[in-house]
Structures are given as structure tokens and as C-alpha cells.
């Protein structure tokens, strides 16, 4: 009825995407990743995502899928008990020498850009006119790099070089795979370049590559 709540997980982790198991035993699968913090308490890195099983009555958590080389995320369970999830290689964030050189060279331009937006904001606030010659308020929508599921994606490059699915370019790499795992533990890759997915009432899979949506029937796009 919404009159009570209790925490089901704890620890310095990020626990998301819970999904009830269909057998009614009050068990949940969910995505979990450990957090690395600086001495000031700020999150500076996230560990590989794993899939955990929680027994909400006993308060016990056990691993279902975890591997230092992969991220497992967005778990869902079908009516027959099959586990679906997205798998991708885990990459530890690294600040390389090339990043330092790029940041150093781009610093003056980024500073000027920030200063312009600062002045443009005040111009819009007090005169309702942007500093640009456009007839409508200036909006800078830089879609070259975006964050998806915790990963930085160069959208412009991905749409040019990514896998095309039925003529639709993919926003995420080919190694983002939609996987089905049976109760016996056998795994089948159902699709590649999968950003997100859903299971409808007929246990059919609908997934997106970031640019389009596709329906899967018996492993075939229809």
C-alpha cells in the first residue's frame, strides 16, 4: 500500500535495474557495480557491472554473473525463467598522455566558449536577445560525445562507422551484445549493437541500437 519501505541492498555500490523473478519467491535480479572514491569521498571510478540475485525475505545476495573483463547490465527475466542481459567489454577509465596534451591545447578555446555562454546567458536574461544573429535563442547542442550507460560515446563517429541494422546506423559498438541465459546456464547472443531492450507480454524482444527499434522473433529481426 506504500506505507512502508526498507533497503534491500547496502554497501558502497550502485545497485540499479531490479527485476522480479516470475516464480513468486520474492527474489530479484539487479545490476550492481562497486564505486572507487577519492580521499575526499568523490566517486572517481566504477568497477565492472555484475548481475546479482537477492532473496528479499532472507536478505541474502548471491552473484549470478560477474567477470572483471565484462559489464553485465539491464537484467530481465522472461516468464519461462530465462535471464536476458546486455554484455560489453569492461574498460577501466585511464587518463593517458594524449588526453593531457589534448586538454592543454583545447583549454583556451574551452575557456572562451564558457565565457561566451556566460555572457549569452545574461543577454538572454536582461534583453531577451542572444548574442548570435539567429532569430531564436541560441542553443548549442554538441552531440559529438554523449554518455550512454556510463560510457562516453562519440556519436558522430559511431553513426558513420557503426554497424547498420536494416539500414539503420548504430549508436553503440558491435560488442554491446544482447544475451539470453537459460536456467541450465547456456548462453546465446541474440543481437549486437544493443543499447537497450524490453520484453513484451508475448515474451518477444524489442531492442534499440540507439537510432532505431527492432522486434526479434526466434532470433530474427522482423
PDB file of C-alpha atoms in Angstrom:
ATOM      1  CA  UNK A   1       0.000   0.000   0.000  1.00  0.00           C
ATOM      2  CA  UNK A   2       3.051   2.260   0.035  1.00  0.00           C
ATOM      3  CA  UNK A   3       3.069   2.814   3.792  1.00  0.00           C
ATOM      4  CA  UNK A   4       6.409   1.101   4.426  1.00  0.00           C
ATOM      5  CA  UNK A   5       9.813   0.836   2.766  1.00  0.00           C
ATOM      6  CA  UNK A   6      13.101  -0.859   3.559  1.00  0.00           C
ATOM      7  CA  UNK A   7      16.519  -1.025   1.978  1.00  0.00           C
ATOM      8  CA  UNK A   8      17.264  -4.266   0.193  1.00  0.00           C
ATOM      9  CA  UNK A   9      20.949  -3.700  -0.620  1.00  0.00           C
ATOM     10  CA  UNK A  10      23.802  -1.852   1.014  1.00  0.00           C
ATOM     11  CA  UNK A  11      27.491  -1.060   0.734  1.00  0.00           C
ATOM     12  CA  UNK A  12      29.404   1.396  -1.413  1.00  0.00           C
ATOM     13  CA  UNK A  13      27.839   0.198  -4.651  1.00  0.00           C
ATOM     14  CA  UNK A  14      25.468   1.437  -7.320  1.00  0.00           C
ATOM     15  CA  UNK A  15      22.543  -1.009  -7.472  1.00  0.00           C
ATOM     16  CA  UNK A  16      20.058  -0.419 -10.302  1.00  0.00           C
ATOM     17  CA  UNK A  17      17.696  -2.137 -12.794  1.00  0.00           C
ATOM     18  CA  UNK A  18      15.886  -4.529 -10.422  1.00  0.00           C
ATOM     19  CA  UNK A  19      13.660  -7.251 -11.901  1.00  0.00           C
ATOM     20  CA  UNK A  20      11.434  -9.690 -10.015  1.00  0.00           C
ATOM     21  CA  UNK A  21      11.751 -13.388 -10.813  1.00  0.00           C
ATOM     22  CA  UNK A  22       8.467 -14.789 -12.162  1.00  0.00           C
ATOM     23  CA  UNK A  23       8.231 -17.750  -9.761  1.00  0.00           C
ATOM     24  CA  UNK A  24       6.880 -15.618  -6.905  1.00  0.00           C
ATOM     25  CA  UNK A  25       9.630 -16.417  -4.400  1.00  0.00           C
ATOM     26  CA  UNK A  26      10.299 -12.712  -3.784  1.00  0.00           C
ATOM     27  CA  UNK A  27      13.668 -12.900  -5.495  1.00  0.00           C
ATOM     28  CA  UNK A  28      15.147 -10.073  -7.537  1.00  0.00           C
ATOM     29  CA  UNK A  29      17.993  -9.851 -10.028  1.00  0.00           C
ATOM     30  CA  UNK A  30      19.688  -6.492 -10.326  1.00  0.00           C
ATOM     31  CA  UNK A  31      22.754  -4.760 -11.735  1.00  0.00           C
ATOM     32  CA  UNK A  32      25.482  -3.829  -9.276  1.00  0.00           C
ATOM     33  CA  UNK A  33      28.839  -2.071  -9.557  1.00  0.00           C
ATOM     34  CA  UNK A  34      31.407  -1.112  -6.948  1.00  0.00           C
ATOM     35  CA  UNK A  35      32.464   2.509  -6.514  1.00  0.00           C
ATOM     36  CA  UNK A  36      36.013   3.812  -6.080  1.00  0.00           C
ATOM     37  CA  UNK A  37      36.282   7.087  -4.202  1.00  0.00           C
ATOM     38  CA  UNK A  38      38.959   9.705  -3.717  1.00  0.00           C
ATOM     39  CA  UNK A  39      40.226  10.749  -0.295  1.00  0.00           C
ATOM     40  CA  UNK A  40      37.550  13.493  -0.376  1.00  0.00           C
ATOM     41  CA  UNK A  41      34.785  10.977  -0.921  1.00  0.00           C
ATOM     42  CA  UNK A  42      34.100  11.730  -4.592  1.00  0.00           C
ATOM     43  CA  UNK A  43      33.419   8.860  -6.998  1.00  0.00           C
ATOM     44  CA  UNK A  44      36.380   8.635  -9.371  1.00  0.00           C
ATOM     45  CA  UNK A  45      35.734   5.232 -10.980  1.00  0.00           C
ATOM     46  CA  UNK A  46      33.229   2.415 -11.196  1.00  0.00           C
ATOM     47  CA  UNK A  47      34.042  -1.264 -11.271  1.00  0.00           C
ATOM     48  CA  UNK A  48      32.646  -3.768 -13.769  1.00  0.00           C
ATOM     49  CA  UNK A  49      28.874  -4.224 -13.600  1.00  0.00           C
ATOM     50  CA  UNK A  50      27.674  -7.585 -12.361  1.00  0.00           C
ATOM     51  CA  UNK A  51      24.270  -9.230 -12.026  1.00  0.00           C
ATOM     52  CA  UNK A  52      23.289 -10.260  -8.518  1.00  0.00           C
ATOM     53  CA  UNK A  53      20.396 -12.289  -7.100  1.00  0.00           C
ATOM     54  CA  UNK A  54      18.641 -11.008  -3.980  1.00  0.00           C
ATOM     55  CA  UNK A  55      16.351 -13.047  -1.761  1.00  0.00           C
ATOM     56  CA  UNK A  56      14.249 -10.248  -0.265  1.00  0.00           C
ATOM     57  CA  UNK A  57      12.886 -12.420   2.551  1.00  0.00           C
ATOM     58  CA  UNK A  58      16.232 -13.792   3.733  1.00  0.00           C
ATOM     59  CA  UNK A  59      18.178 -10.630   2.871  1.00  0.00           C
ATOM     60  CA  UNK A  60      20.825 -12.690   1.069  1.00  0.00           C
ATOM     61  CA  UNK A  61      22.660 -11.632  -2.091  1.00  0.00           C
ATOM     62  CA  UNK A  62      24.473 -14.071  -4.383  1.00  0.00           C
ATOM     63  CA  UNK A  63      26.290 -13.446  -7.685  1.00  0.00           C
ATOM     64  CA  UNK A  64      24.714 -14.588 -10.949  1.00  0.00           C
ATOM     65  CA  UNK A  65      27.188 -13.141 -13.457  1.00  0.00           C
ATOM     66  CA  UNK A  66      30.400 -11.292 -12.691  1.00  0.00           C
ATOM     67  CA  UNK A  67      33.671 -11.021 -14.580  1.00  0.00           C
ATOM     68  CA  UNK A  68      36.463  -8.442 -14.391  1.00  0.00           C
ATOM     69  CA  UNK A  69      36.576  -8.311 -18.197  1.00  0.00           C
ATOM     70  CA  UNK A  70      32.882  -7.602 -18.856  1.00  0.00           C
ATOM     71  CA  UNK A  71      29.985  -5.370 -17.886  1.00  0.00           C
ATOM     72  CA  UNK A  72      26.682  -7.179 -17.408  1.00  0.00           C
ATOM     73  CA  UNK A  73      23.736  -4.825 -17.157  1.00  0.00           C
ATOM     74  CA  UNK A  74      19.996  -4.304 -17.555  1.00  0.00           C
ATOM     75  CA  UNK A  75      18.913  -7.825 -16.446  1.00  0.00           C
ATOM     76  CA  UNK A  76      15.378  -9.006 -17.225  1.00  0.00           C
ATOM     77  CA  UNK A  77      13.701 -12.372 -16.679  1.00  0.00           C
ATOM     78  CA  UNK A  78      11.073 -13.822 -19.040  1.00  0.00           C
ATOM     79  CA  UNK A  79       8.015 -15.782 -17.967  1.00  0.00           C
ATOM     80  CA  UNK A  80       9.804 -19.116 -18.516  1.00  0.00           C
ATOM     81  CA  UNK A  81      12.714 -18.060 -16.307  1.00  0.00           C
ATOM     82  CA  UNK A  82      15.311 -17.201 -18.963  1.00  0.00           C
ATOM     83  CA  UNK A  83      17.652 -14.375 -17.994  1.00  0.00           C
ATOM     84  CA  UNK A  84      18.337 -11.635 -20.543  1.00  0.00           C
ATOM     85  CA  UNK A  85      21.061  -9.013 -20.229  1.00  0.00           C
ATOM     86  CA  UNK A  86      23.418  -6.784 -22.197  1.00  0.00           C
ATOM     87  CA  UNK A  87      27.116  -7.673 -22.161  1.00  0.00           C
ATOM     88  CA  UNK A  88      30.003  -5.465 -23.207  1.00  0.00           C
ATOM     89  CA  UNK A  89      33.779  -5.368 -22.533  1.00  0.00           C
ATOM     90  CA  UNK A  90      34.717  -3.552 -19.347  1.00  0.00           C
ATOM     91  CA  UNK A  91      37.158  -0.696 -19.828  1.00  0.00           C
ATOM     92  CA  UNK A  92      38.910   0.883 -16.887  1.00  0.00           C
ATOM     93  CA  UNK A  93      38.963   4.685 -17.301  1.00  0.00           C
ATOM     94  CA  UNK A  94      42.501   5.872 -17.940  1.00  0.00           C
ATOM     95  CA  UNK A  95      43.937   9.344 -18.281  1.00  0.00           C
ATOM     96  CA  UNK A  96      46.604   8.997 -20.945  1.00  0.00           C
ATOM     97  CA  UNK A  97      49.340  11.372 -22.120  1.00  0.00           C
ATOM     98  CA  UNK A  98      47.308  12.070 -25.246  1.00  0.00           C
ATOM     99  CA  UNK A  99      44.399  13.205 -23.047  1.00  0.00           C
ATOM    100  CA  UNK A 100      46.693  15.633 -21.210  1.00  0.00           C
ATOM    101  CA  UNK A 101      48.049  17.101 -24.470  1.00  0.00           C
ATOM    102  CA  UNK A 102      44.546  17.490 -25.926  1.00  0.00           C
ATOM    103  CA  UNK A 103      43.222  19.127 -22.760  1.00  0.00           C
ATOM    104  CA  UNK A 104      46.173  21.529 -22.675  1.00  0.00           C
ATOM    105  CA  UNK A 105      45.756  22.577 -26.314  1.00  0.00           C
ATOM    106  CA  UNK A 106      41.991  22.918 -26.060  1.00  0.00           C
ATOM    107  CA  UNK A 107      41.944  24.803 -22.750  1.00  0.00           C
ATOM    108  CA  UNK A 108      41.973  28.363 -24.234  1.00  0.00           C
ATOM    109  CA  UNK A 109      39.153  27.511 -26.668  1.00  0.00           C
ATOM    110  CA  UNK A 110      37.056  25.883 -23.967  1.00  0.00           C
ATOM    111  CA  UNK A 111      37.612  28.863 -21.697  1.00  0.00           C
ATOM    112  CA  UNK A 112      36.499  31.291 -24.425  1.00  0.00           C
ATOM    113  CA  UNK A 113      33.471  29.133 -25.163  1.00  0.00           C
ATOM    114  CA  UNK A 114      32.467  29.092 -21.491  1.00  0.00           C
ATOM    115  CA  UNK A 115      32.917  32.878 -21.289  1.00  0.00           C
ATOM    116  CA  UNK A 116      30.716  33.390 -24.370  1.00  0.00           C
ATOM    117  CA  UNK A 117      27.922  31.233 -22.917  1.00  0.00           C
ATOM    118  CA  UNK A 118      28.197  33.168 -19.664  1.00  0.00           C
ATOM    119  CA  UNK A 119      27.669  36.475 -21.498  1.00  0.00           C
ATOM    120  CA  UNK A 120      24.975  34.955 -23.707  1.00  0.00           C
ATOM    121  CA  UNK A 121      23.058  33.855 -20.621  1.00  0.00           C
ATOM    122  CA  UNK A 122      22.976  37.396 -19.226  1.00  0.00           C
ATOM    123  CA  UNK A 123      21.990  38.789 -22.614  1.00  0.00           C
ATOM    124  CA  UNK A 124      19.017  36.417 -22.750  1.00  0.00           C
ATOM    125  CA  UNK A 125      18.059  37.201 -19.161  1.00  0.00           C
ATOM    126  CA  UNK A 126      18.065  41.002 -19.424  1.00  0.00           C
ATOM    127  CA  UNK A 127      17.414  41.777 -23.100  1.00  0.00           C
ATOM    128  CA  UNK A 128      15.800  38.525 -24.238  1.00  0.00           C
ATOM    129  CA  UNK A 129      18.129  38.634 -27.206  1.00  0.00           C
ATOM    130  CA  UNK A 130      21.013  36.194 -27.829  1.00  0.00           C
ATOM    131  CA  UNK A 131      24.486  37.355 -28.748  1.00  0.00           C
ATOM    132  CA  UNK A 132      24.231  35.450 -32.028  1.00  0.00           C
ATOM    133  CA  UNK A 133      22.418  36.597 -35.149  1.00  0.00           C
ATOM    134  CA  UNK A 134      19.953  33.707 -35.036  1.00  0.00           C
ATOM    135  CA  UNK A 135      16.279  34.647 -34.818  1.00  0.00           C
ATOM    136  CA  UNK A 136      15.664  32.163 -31.994  1.00  0.00           C
ATOM    137  CA  UNK A 137      17.551  31.706 -28.704  1.00  0.00           C
ATOM    138  CA  UNK A 138      20.955  30.175 -29.347  1.00  0.00           C
ATOM    139  CA  UNK A 139      21.200  26.536 -28.364  1.00  0.00           C
ATOM    140  CA  UNK A 140      24.499  24.708 -28.572  1.00  0.00           C
ATOM    141  CA  UNK A 141      23.654  21.036 -28.848  1.00  0.00           C
ATOM    142  CA  UNK A 142      27.029  19.333 -29.063  1.00  0.00           C
ATOM    143  CA  UNK A 143      26.091  15.761 -29.870  1.00  0.00           C
ATOM    144  CA  UNK A 144      29.562  14.617 -30.829  1.00  0.00           C
ATOM    145  CA  UNK A 145      30.120  12.979 -27.458  1.00  0.00           C
ATOM    146  CA  UNK A 146      27.402  11.665 -25.183  1.00  0.00           C
ATOM    147  CA  UNK A 147      27.241   9.372 -22.155  1.00  0.00           C
ATOM    148  CA  UNK A 148      25.365   6.088 -22.560  1.00  0.00           C
ATOM    149  CA  UNK A 149      25.153   3.528 -19.756  1.00  0.00           C
ATOM    150  CA  UNK A 150      28.253   5.037 -18.156  1.00  0.00           C
ATOM    151  CA  UNK A 151      30.303   5.031 -21.381  1.00  0.00           C
ATOM    152  CA  UNK A 152      31.409   8.064 -23.372  1.00  0.00           C
ATOM    153  CA  UNK A 153      30.320   7.604 -26.991  1.00  0.00           C
ATOM    154  CA  UNK A 154      31.483   9.647 -29.972  1.00  0.00           C
ATOM    155  CA  UNK A 155      28.052   9.805 -31.590  1.00  0.00           C
ATOM    156  CA  UNK A 156      29.195  11.396 -34.831  1.00  0.00           C
ATOM    157  CA  UNK A 157      31.866   8.753 -35.437  1.00  0.00           C
ATOM    158  CA  UNK A 158      29.628   5.890 -34.275  1.00  0.00           C
ATOM    159  CA  UNK A 159      26.822   6.763 -36.675  1.00  0.00           C
ATOM    160  CA  UNK A 160      29.287   6.865 -39.561  1.00  0.00           C
ATOM    161  CA  UNK A 161      31.241   3.699 -38.800  1.00  0.00           C
ATOM    162  CA  UNK A 162      28.899   1.641 -36.624  1.00  0.00           C
ATOM    163  CA  UNK A 163      27.019  -1.497 -37.552  1.00  0.00           C
ATOM    164  CA  UNK A 164      23.974  -0.894 -39.757  1.00  0.00           C
ATOM    165  CA  UNK A 165      20.875  -2.870 -38.818  1.00  0.00           C
ATOM    166  CA  UNK A 166      18.334  -2.954 -41.639  1.00  0.00           C
ATOM    167  CA  UNK A 167      19.922   0.235 -42.944  1.00  0.00           C
ATOM    168  CA  UNK A 168      19.761   1.980 -39.546  1.00  0.00           C
ATOM    169  CA  UNK A 169      23.181   3.078 -38.172  1.00  0.00           C
ATOM    170  CA  UNK A 170      24.057   2.004 -34.630  1.00  0.00           C
ATOM    171  CA  UNK A 171      24.993   4.439 -31.902  1.00  0.00           C
ATOM    172  CA  UNK A 172      26.713   1.804 -29.755  1.00  0.00           C
ATOM    173  CA  UNK A 173      29.519  -0.606 -30.769  1.00  0.00           C
ATOM    174  CA  UNK A 174      29.026  -4.108 -32.118  1.00  0.00           C
ATOM    175  CA  UNK A 175      30.361  -5.659 -28.897  1.00  0.00           C
ATOM    176  CA  UNK A 176      27.326  -4.462 -26.926  1.00  0.00           C
ATOM    177  CA  UNK A 177      25.511  -7.814 -27.105  1.00  0.00           C
ATOM    178  CA  UNK A 178      22.042  -8.895 -26.040  1.00  0.00           C
ATOM    179  CA  UNK A 179      22.397 -12.329 -24.416  1.00  0.00           C
ATOM    180  CA  UNK A 180      19.912 -14.958 -23.251  1.00  0.00           C
ATOM    181  CA  UNK A 181      20.929 -17.322 -20.434  1.00  0.00           C
ATOM    182  CA  UNK A 182      18.767 -20.364 -19.684  1.00  0.00           C
ATOM    183  CA  UNK A 183      18.232 -21.897 -16.263  1.00  0.00           C
ATOM    184  CA  UNK A 184      20.780 -24.564 -17.221  1.00  0.00           C
ATOM    185  CA  UNK A 185      23.416 -21.880 -17.802  1.00  0.00           C
ATOM    186  CA  UNK A 186      23.739 -21.986 -21.605  1.00  0.00           C
ATOM    187  CA  UNK A 187      24.107 -18.573 -23.263  1.00  0.00           C
ATOM    188  CA  UNK A 188      23.048 -17.351 -26.714  1.00  0.00           C
ATOM    189  CA  UNK A 189      23.893 -13.991 -28.291  1.00  0.00           C
ATOM    190  CA  UNK A 190      20.640 -12.709 -29.796  1.00  0.00           C
ATOM    191  CA  UNK A 191      21.726  -9.343 -31.208  1.00  0.00           C
ATOM    192  CA  UNK A 192      24.686  -6.948 -31.396  1.00  0.00           C
ATOM    193  CA  UNK A 193      24.936  -3.173 -31.047  1.00  0.00           C
ATOM    194  CA  UNK A 194      22.204  -3.204 -28.390  1.00  0.00           C
ATOM    195  CA  UNK A 195      21.749  -0.063 -26.302  1.00  0.00           C
ATOM    196  CA  UNK A 196      18.525  -1.082 -24.541  1.00  0.00           C
ATOM    197  CA  UNK A 197      15.736  -3.638 -24.827  1.00  0.00           C
ATOM    198  CA  UNK A 198      12.383  -4.716 -23.444  1.00  0.00           C
ATOM    199  CA  UNK A 199      10.305  -7.907 -23.238  1.00  0.00           C
ATOM    200  CA  UNK A 200       6.639  -7.538 -24.160  1.00  0.00           C
ATOM    201  CA  UNK A 201       3.674  -9.544 -22.833  1.00  0.00           C
ATOM    202  CA  UNK A 202       4.196 -12.206 -25.517  1.00  0.00           C
ATOM    203  CA  UNK A 203       7.834 -12.709 -24.424  1.00  0.00           C
ATOM    204  CA  UNK A 204       9.027 -11.032 -27.628  1.00  0.00           C
ATOM    205  CA  UNK A 205      12.172  -8.934 -27.543  1.00  0.00           C
ATOM    206  CA  UNK A 206      12.246  -5.328 -28.715  1.00  0.00           C
ATOM    207  CA  UNK A 207      15.652  -3.645 -28.745  1.00  0.00           C
ATOM    208  CA  UNK A 208      17.261  -0.411 -29.842  1.00  0.00           C
ATOM    209  CA  UNK A 209      20.681   0.311 -31.335  1.00  0.00           C
ATOM    210  CA  UNK A 210      20.336   3.975 -30.371  1.00  0.00           C
ATOM    211  CA  UNK A 211      18.844   5.036 -33.694  1.00  0.00           C
ATOM    212  CA  UNK A 212      16.017   2.582 -34.326  1.00  0.00           C
ATOM    213  CA  UNK A 213      13.865  -0.061 -32.641  1.00  0.00           C
ATOM    214  CA  UNK A 214      13.658  -3.683 -33.789  1.00  0.00           C
ATOM    215  CA  UNK A 215      11.446  -6.681 -32.972  1.00  0.00           C
ATOM    216  CA  UNK A 216      13.100 -10.076 -32.552  1.00  0.00           C
ATOM    217  CA  UNK A 217      11.254 -13.313 -33.232  1.00  0.00           C
ATOM    218  CA  UNK A 218      13.198 -16.562 -32.875  1.00  0.00           C
ATOM    219  CA  UNK A 219      16.437 -14.606 -33.164  1.00  0.00           C
ATOM    220  CA  UNK A 220      15.385 -12.924 -36.434  1.00  0.00           C
ATOM    221  CA  UNK A 221      14.538  -9.236 -36.893  1.00  0.00           C
ATOM    222  CA  UNK A 222      11.006  -8.817 -38.230  1.00  0.00           C
TER     223      UNK A 222
END
